[in-house]
Amino acid sequence: MAKPREKPGAKSLTSPDRLHKIDQLREKNVGTHMPLPQLVVVGDQSSGKSSLLESLTGIPFPNGQGLCTRYATQITHRRDTEQQDISISIIPSPDATDEEKARLSGYHHSVNDTDELLVQFESILADVNAAMGIKTKLNPDGNKTFSQDVLKIEKCGPTEDYLTVIDVPGIFRNTEEGVTTERDKSLVLGMVEGYIEQERTIILAVLPCTVDIMTQGILSLAEKYDKSGERTLGVLTKPDLLKERSTKTVVCDLVNGKKRPLNLGYYIVRNRGADETSEDEPSSRRREDLFKEEPWCNLPPERVGIIALRERLQELLGQITDRVFPKLRTEARKLLADAKSSLKTLGISRQTEREQQRYLCEAAGKFQRIVRDALEANYSAQNTLENKEFRLITQIVNTAEEFNTNFTKLAHSSCFQTDNGTQPFPTTEDCVFSDQTLDPGKFPELDDIIDIDWDAEAPRGEIISWIKHTYHESRGVELGTFGPGLLSSAFREQSKNWGPLTKVLLSKVILIIHHFILGVLEKISLDTKVLGEIKSLITSELLDRYQAGIDQAMLLVSLERDKKPYTLNSAFNSELHGSRSQRVINPLKREATASPYKNDATKRVALESVESIVNKNSTLQSSHEDIHDILKSYYKVARERFVDNIYRQAIDHCLLTGPMSPLFLFNETWVLSLDEEKLQSIAGESRSVREKREQLTKKIQDLEEALKILR
């Protein structure tokens, strides 16, 4: 005869307070973020799970109802010297909406004892099914066959020993038409795997003795997540249905560890049969008399019966709780820090119109601060500007100076005569070209605006020949003079390269500005979607503003070339007077002779020589030279005026610092002008970001609650 066993719970190794805290963590869904110590009962449908659960917990599940198999059930025993009752509540799924969580968390029912529970249990479960949306005969409007919500049954009393067991729906192999589907089968399997894959879960694999244990899928599933078998405990049920001795021997070999051994071993129990009632206490006491018979009586007593199993489960739960409890707070802190860091990378929330405006205004403000510092060459003020490719004003000034140098050497069609009558012949090799050039191919949106492919040609050297030819083709009946249109024609010909050279300059400046704008936008930590939307929305206006700069430059070209040459600049008269004087002075210098007197350094020119030089030129030659000198003097004044105007009006005013500068397009005023639809389109969070933000926010809340519980 088997020895009477001690009261269950004697081997529990941890304090009830720790176990209670673990349950509190589970109720706060902390188990979805880090593994918690738990006992989970798994098995196929009809394996005897519900009966085992009733035997372990004393909770009288109704016979044949199948009402608890559609969701996980957490049954907790907790010692409480002041209260004795059984409370039923629902732990909402982590994926439940706020509305569902509020509704499900609000469900609560309480009874005084198991007798009262037995009377009310069927109606309670029907209410629970309805609350979870489970479709049953009593709730045909339900939309679920299985639920991720958890039914919690907590039994408190002064004689209760702490134990928490979680029962998950039974795995089924075949679907039932009109009841279950392939999707339901996958859902249940996924639910079971979600519990047993956690490294701190003790797997109670329920196996009926009436099947071939060696081929049971539940053991293979447990082995998939517990390869070493350290977390799996086999529970053999329905031994009373075995008739053949050989089959009983196989079961005994499992319990004795001779076949398919598990580190935690196998236990054998006999549960209530289908024809027994929960209140049939004499029958309950007689159930395990079976183990006094052969061959069961030869099994180790600590492996036989519900009491032995319950003791072992309390011991295992205590061991794993004691082992991991000190780590939980550290893990929660790390997970919380990681979650906050991940949430921070998403930036501020952009759910409402106000949040979207704030997000864009902050980005626009940061962008404009970088623009301001870049225009002032205050590069040390912004990390972004430490990169040479973003040193905006430096690049533009260098480009403008390069333009001025090259314009002076290449902009005229023909070379003017110098004061000594020689003609210099500059080449493109004399020009200055910067090492840094931007590839326009990276910005196809600028194709219709910019043009940097024009190749400059060195000026010709036949200015006098060209003047003679032009004069011959256009002179009138005036004596010793030339027509009023000749100078205009001559200047237009001499300045025909101004337009192409200026277009190249503006194209380079626009490339620099466009590269700067897009580059800085990428540097100010905008969401990828937001960045794309802003670029898309401002591109058209940017192109218009770039074109305005080009148009202003071309207007300046037209004003210089298409209008009659005229200036109020006194430098013109000075230049012209100097050129005319040199035409007389230079030949006289060549005719001058040294003084015959000793100590007299002056040179002398004979009066006859002066007269000869002054009267030497014909009227026609004088006209040619006069045209040359006027054109040369005016060209120099016009060129300097033009280069300054191009920088000040087209570059500085239109493209850099004026009110319509493309650099000032993305600013706070622009953001505030956006209507609600455009705001949502630009700054509204994508579904994936919104879902990630909600998940991280919920995770942070759960982990903060966890740290409060673990204090």
Coordinates of N, CA, C and O in Angstrom, one line a residue, residues 492-569:
R492 N 27.5 94.7 -79.7 CA 26.8 93.5 -79.7 C 27.7 92.3 -80.2 O 27.7 91.2 -79.7
E493 N 28.4 92.6 -81.3 CA 29.3 91.6 -81.8 C 30.4 91.3 -80.7 O 30.8 90.1 -80.5
Q494 N 31.0 92.3 -80.1 CA 32.0 92.1 -79.2 C 31.5 91.4 -77.9 O 32.3 90.7 -77.2
S495 N 30.3 91.5 -77.6 CA 29.7 90.9 -76.3 C 28.8 89.7 -76.6 O 28.0 89.3 -75.7
K496 N 29.0 89.1 -77.7 CA 28.1 88.0 -78.0 C 28.3 86.7 -77.1 O 27.4 85.9 -77.0
N497 N 29.4 86.6 -76.5 CA 29.6 85.5 -75.5 C 29.1 85.8 -74.1 O 29.2 84.9 -73.3
W498 N 28.6 86.9 -73.9 CA 28.1 87.2 -72.5 C 27.0 86.3 -72.1 O 27.0 85.8 -71.0
G499 N 26.0 86.1 -73.0 CA 24.9 85.3 -72.6 C 25.3 83.9 -72.3 O 24.9 83.4 -71.2
P500 N 26.0 83.1 -73.2 CA 26.4 81.8 -72.8 C 27.3 81.7 -71.6 O 27.1 80.8 -70.8
L501 N 28.2 82.6 -71.4 CA 29.1 82.5 -70.2 C 28.2 82.8 -69.0 O 28.5 82.1 -67.9
T502 N 27.3 83.7 -69.0 CA 26.4 84.0 -67.9 C 25.5 82.8 -67.6 O 25.3 82.5 -66.4
K503 N 25.0 82.2 -68.6 CA 24.1 81.0 -68.4 C 24.9 79.9 -67.7 O 24.4 79.2 -66.8
V504 N 26.2 79.7 -68.1 CA 27.0 78.7 -67.4 C 27.2 79.0 -65.9 O 27.1 78.2 -65.0
L505 N 27.5 80.3 -65.7 CA 27.7 80.8 -64.3 C 26.5 80.5 -63.5 O 26.5 79.9 -62.4
L506 N 25.3 80.9 -63.9 CA 24.0 80.7 -63.2 C 23.7 79.3 -63.0 O 23.3 78.8 -62.0
S507 N 24.1 78.5 -64.0 CA 23.8 77.0 -63.9 C 24.7 76.4 -62.8 O 24.2 75.6 -62.0
K508 N 25.9 76.9 -62.7 CA 26.8 76.3 -61.7 C 26.3 76.7 -60.3 O 26.3 75.9 -59.3
V509 N 25.9 78.0 -60.2 CA 25.4 78.5 -58.9 C 24.1 77.7 -58.5 O 23.9 77.3 -57.3
I510 N 23.2 77.5 -59.5 CA 22.0 76.7 -59.2 C 22.3 75.3 -58.8 O 21.7 74.8 -57.8
L511 N 23.3 74.7 -59.4 CA 23.7 73.3 -59.0 C 24.2 73.3 -57.6 O 23.8 72.4 -56.8
I512 N 25.0 74.3 -57.2 CA 25.5 74.4 -55.8 C 24.4 74.5 -54.9 O 24.3 73.9 -53.8
I513 N 23.4 75.4 -55.1 CA 22.3 75.7 -54.2 C 21.4 74.5 -54.1 O 21.0 74.1 -53.0
H514 N 21.1 73.9 -55.3 CA 20.2 72.7 -55.3 C 20.8 71.5 -54.5 O 20.1 70.9 -53.7
H515 N 22.1 71.3 -54.7 CA 22.8 70.3 -54.0 C 22.8 70.6 -52.5 O 22.6 69.7 -51.7
F516 N 22.9 71.8 -52.1 CA 22.9 72.2 -50.7 C 21.6 72.0 -50.1 O 21.4 71.4 -49.0
I517 N 20.5 72.4 -50.8 CA 19.1 72.3 -50.2 C 18.8 70.8 -50.0 O 18.3 70.4 -48.9
L518 N 19.0 70.0 -51.0 CA 18.6 68.6 -50.9 C 19.5 67.9 -49.9 O 19.0 67.0 -49.1
G519 N 20.8 68.2 -49.8 CA 21.7 67.6 -48.9 C 21.4 68.0 -47.5 O 21.4 67.1 -46.6
V520 N 21.1 69.2 -47.2 CA 20.7 69.7 -45.8 C 19.4 69.0 -45.4 O 19.3 68.6 -44.2
L521 N 18.4 69.0 -46.3 CA 17.2 68.3 -46.0 C 17.4 66.9 -45.5 O 16.7 66.4 -44.6
E522 N 18.3 66.2 -46.1 CA 18.6 64.8 -45.7 C 19.4 64.8 -44.4 O 19.4 63.7 -43.7
K523 N 20.0 65.9 -44.0 CA 20.8 65.9 -42.8 C 20.0 66.3 -41.5 O 20.6 66.2 -40.4
I524 N 18.8 66.8 -41.7 CA 18.1 67.3 -40.5 C 17.2 66.2 -39.9 O 16.2 66.6 -39.2
S525 N 17.5 65.0 -40.1 CA 16.8 63.9 -39.4 C 15.3 63.8 -39.8 O 14.5 63.6 -38.9
L526 N 15.0 64.0 -41.0 CA 13.6 63.9 -41.4 C 13.3 62.4 -41.6 O 14.1 61.6 -42.1
D527 N 12.0 62.0 -41.3 CA 11.6 60.7 -41.7 C 11.7 60.5 -43.2 O 11.5 61.5 -44.0
T528 N 12.0 59.3 -43.7 CA 12.3 59.1 -45.1 C 11.0 59.5 -45.9 O 11.2 60.1 -47.0
K529 N 9.9 59.1 -45.5 CA 8.6 59.4 -46.2 C 8.5 61.0 -46.2 O 8.1 61.5 -47.3
V530 N 8.7 61.6 -45.1 CA 8.5 63.1 -45.0 C 9.5 63.8 -46.0 O 9.1 64.7 -46.7
L531 N 10.7 63.3 -46.0 CA 11.7 63.9 -46.8 C 11.3 63.8 -48.3 O 11.4 64.8 -49.1
G532 N 10.8 62.6 -48.7 CA 10.4 62.4 -50.1 C 9.2 63.3 -50.4 O 9.2 63.9 -51.5
E533 N 8.3 63.5 -49.5 CA 7.1 64.3 -49.7 C 7.5 65.8 -49.8 O 7.0 66.5 -50.7
I534 N 8.4 66.3 -49.0 CA 8.8 67.7 -49.0 C 9.5 67.9 -50.3 O 9.3 68.9 -51.0
K535 N 10.5 67.0 -50.7 CA 11.2 67.2 -52.0 C 10.2 67.3 -53.1 O 10.3 68.1 -54.0
S536 N 9.2 66.4 -53.1 CA 8.2 66.4 -54.2 C 7.4 67.7 -54.3 O 7.1 68.2 -55.3
L537 N 7.0 68.2 -53.1 CA 6.2 69.3 -53.0 C 6.9 70.6 -53.4 O 6.3 71.5 -54.0
I538 N 8.2 70.8 -53.0 CA 8.9 72.0 -53.2 C 9.6 72.1 -54.5 O 10.1 73.2 -54.9
T539 N 9.8 70.9 -55.2 CA 10.6 70.9 -56.4 C 10.1 71.9 -57.4 O 10.9 72.7 -58.0
S540 N 8.8 71.9 -57.7 CA 8.3 72.8 -58.7 C 8.6 74.2 -58.4 O 9.0 75.0 -59.3
E541 N 8.3 74.6 -57.1 CA 8.6 76.0 -56.7 C 10.1 76.3 -56.8 O 10.5 77.4 -57.2
L542 N 10.9 75.4 -56.4 CA 12.4 75.6 -56.5 C 12.8 75.9 -58.0 O 13.5 76.8 -58.2
L543 N 12.2 75.1 -58.9 CA 12.6 75.2 -60.3 C 12.1 76.6 -60.8 O 12.9 77.3 -61.5
D544 N 11.0 77.1 -60.3 CA 10.5 78.4 -60.7 C 11.5 79.5 -60.2 O 11.7 80.5 -60.9
R545 N 12.0 79.3 -59.0 CA 12.9 80.3 -58.4 C 14.2 80.3 -59.1 O 14.9 81.3 -59.2
Y546 N 14.7 79.1 -59.4 CA 15.9 79.0 -60.2 C 15.8 79.7 -61.5 O 16.6 80.4 -62.0
Q547 N 14.6 79.4 -62.2 CA 14.4 80.0 -63.5 C 14.3 81.5 -63.4 O 14.8 82.3 -64.3
A548 N 13.8 82.0 -62.2 CA 13.7 83.5 -62.0 C 15.1 84.1 -62.0 O 15.4 85.2 -62.5
G549 N 16.1 83.4 -61.4 CA 17.5 83.8 -61.3 C 18.1 83.8 -62.7 O 18.8 84.8 -63.1
I550 N 17.8 82.8 -63.5 CA 18.3 82.7 -64.9 C 17.7 83.9 -65.7 O 18.4 84.6 -66.5
D551 N 16.4 84.1 -65.5 CA 15.7 85.1 -66.3 C 16.3 86.5 -66.0 O 16.4 87.4 -66.8
Q552 N 16.5 86.7 -64.7 CA 17.1 88.0 -64.3 C 18.5 88.2 -64.9 O 18.8 89.3 -65.4
A553 N 19.3 87.2 -65.0 CA 20.6 87.3 -65.6 C 20.5 87.5 -67.1 O 21.2 88.4 -67.6
M554 N 19.6 86.9 -67.7 CA 19.4 87.1 -69.1 C 18.8 88.5 -69.4 O 19.1 89.0 -70.5
L555 N 18.0 89.0 -68.5 CA 17.5 90.4 -68.7 C 18.7 91.3 -68.6 O 18.8 92.3 -69.4
L556 N 19.6 91.1 -67.7 CA 20.8 92.0 -67.6 C 21.6 91.9 -68.9 O 22.2 92.9 -69.3
V557 N 21.8 90.7 -69.4 CA 22.5 90.5 -70.7 C 21.8 91.3 -71.8 O 22.4 92.1 -72.5
S558 N 20.5 91.2 -71.8 CA 19.7 92.0 -72.9 C 19.8 93.5 -72.7 O 20.0 94.2 -73.7
L559 N 19.8 93.9 -71.5 CA 19.9 95.4 -71.2 C 21.2 95.9 -71.7 O 21.3 97.0 -72.2
E560 N 22.3 95.1 -71.5 CA 23.6 95.6 -71.9 C 23.8 95.5 -73.5 O 24.3 96.4 -74.1
R561 N 23.3 94.4 -74.1 CA 23.5 94.2 -75.5 C 22.5 94.8 -76.4 O 22.8 95.1 -77.6
D562 N 21.2 94.9 -76.0 CA 20.2 95.3 -76.9 C 19.8 96.8 -76.8 O 19.1 97.3 -77.6
K563 N 20.3 97.4 -75.8 CA 20.1 98.9 -75.7 C 21.3 99.7 -76.3 O 22.4 99.1 -76.4
K564 N 21.1 100.9 -76.6 CA 22.2 101.8 -77.1 C 23.2 101.9 -76.0 O 22.9 102.1 -74.9
P565 N 24.5 101.8 -76.4 CA 25.5 102.0 -75.4 C 25.5 103.4 -74.8 O 25.4 104.4 -75.5
Y566 N 25.4 103.3 -73.4 CA 25.4 104.6 -72.7 C 25.8 104.4 -71.3 O 25.5 103.4 -70.7
T567 N 26.5 105.4 -70.8 CA 26.9 105.3 -69.4 C 27.1 106.7 -68.8 O 27.4 107.7 -69.5
L568 N 26.8 106.9 -67.5 CA 27.1 108.1 -66.8 C 28.4 108.0 -66.0 O 28.8 108.9 -65.3
N569 N 29.0 106.9 -66.1 CA 30.3 106.6 -65.4 C 31.4 107.4 -65.9 O 31.8 107.3 -67.1

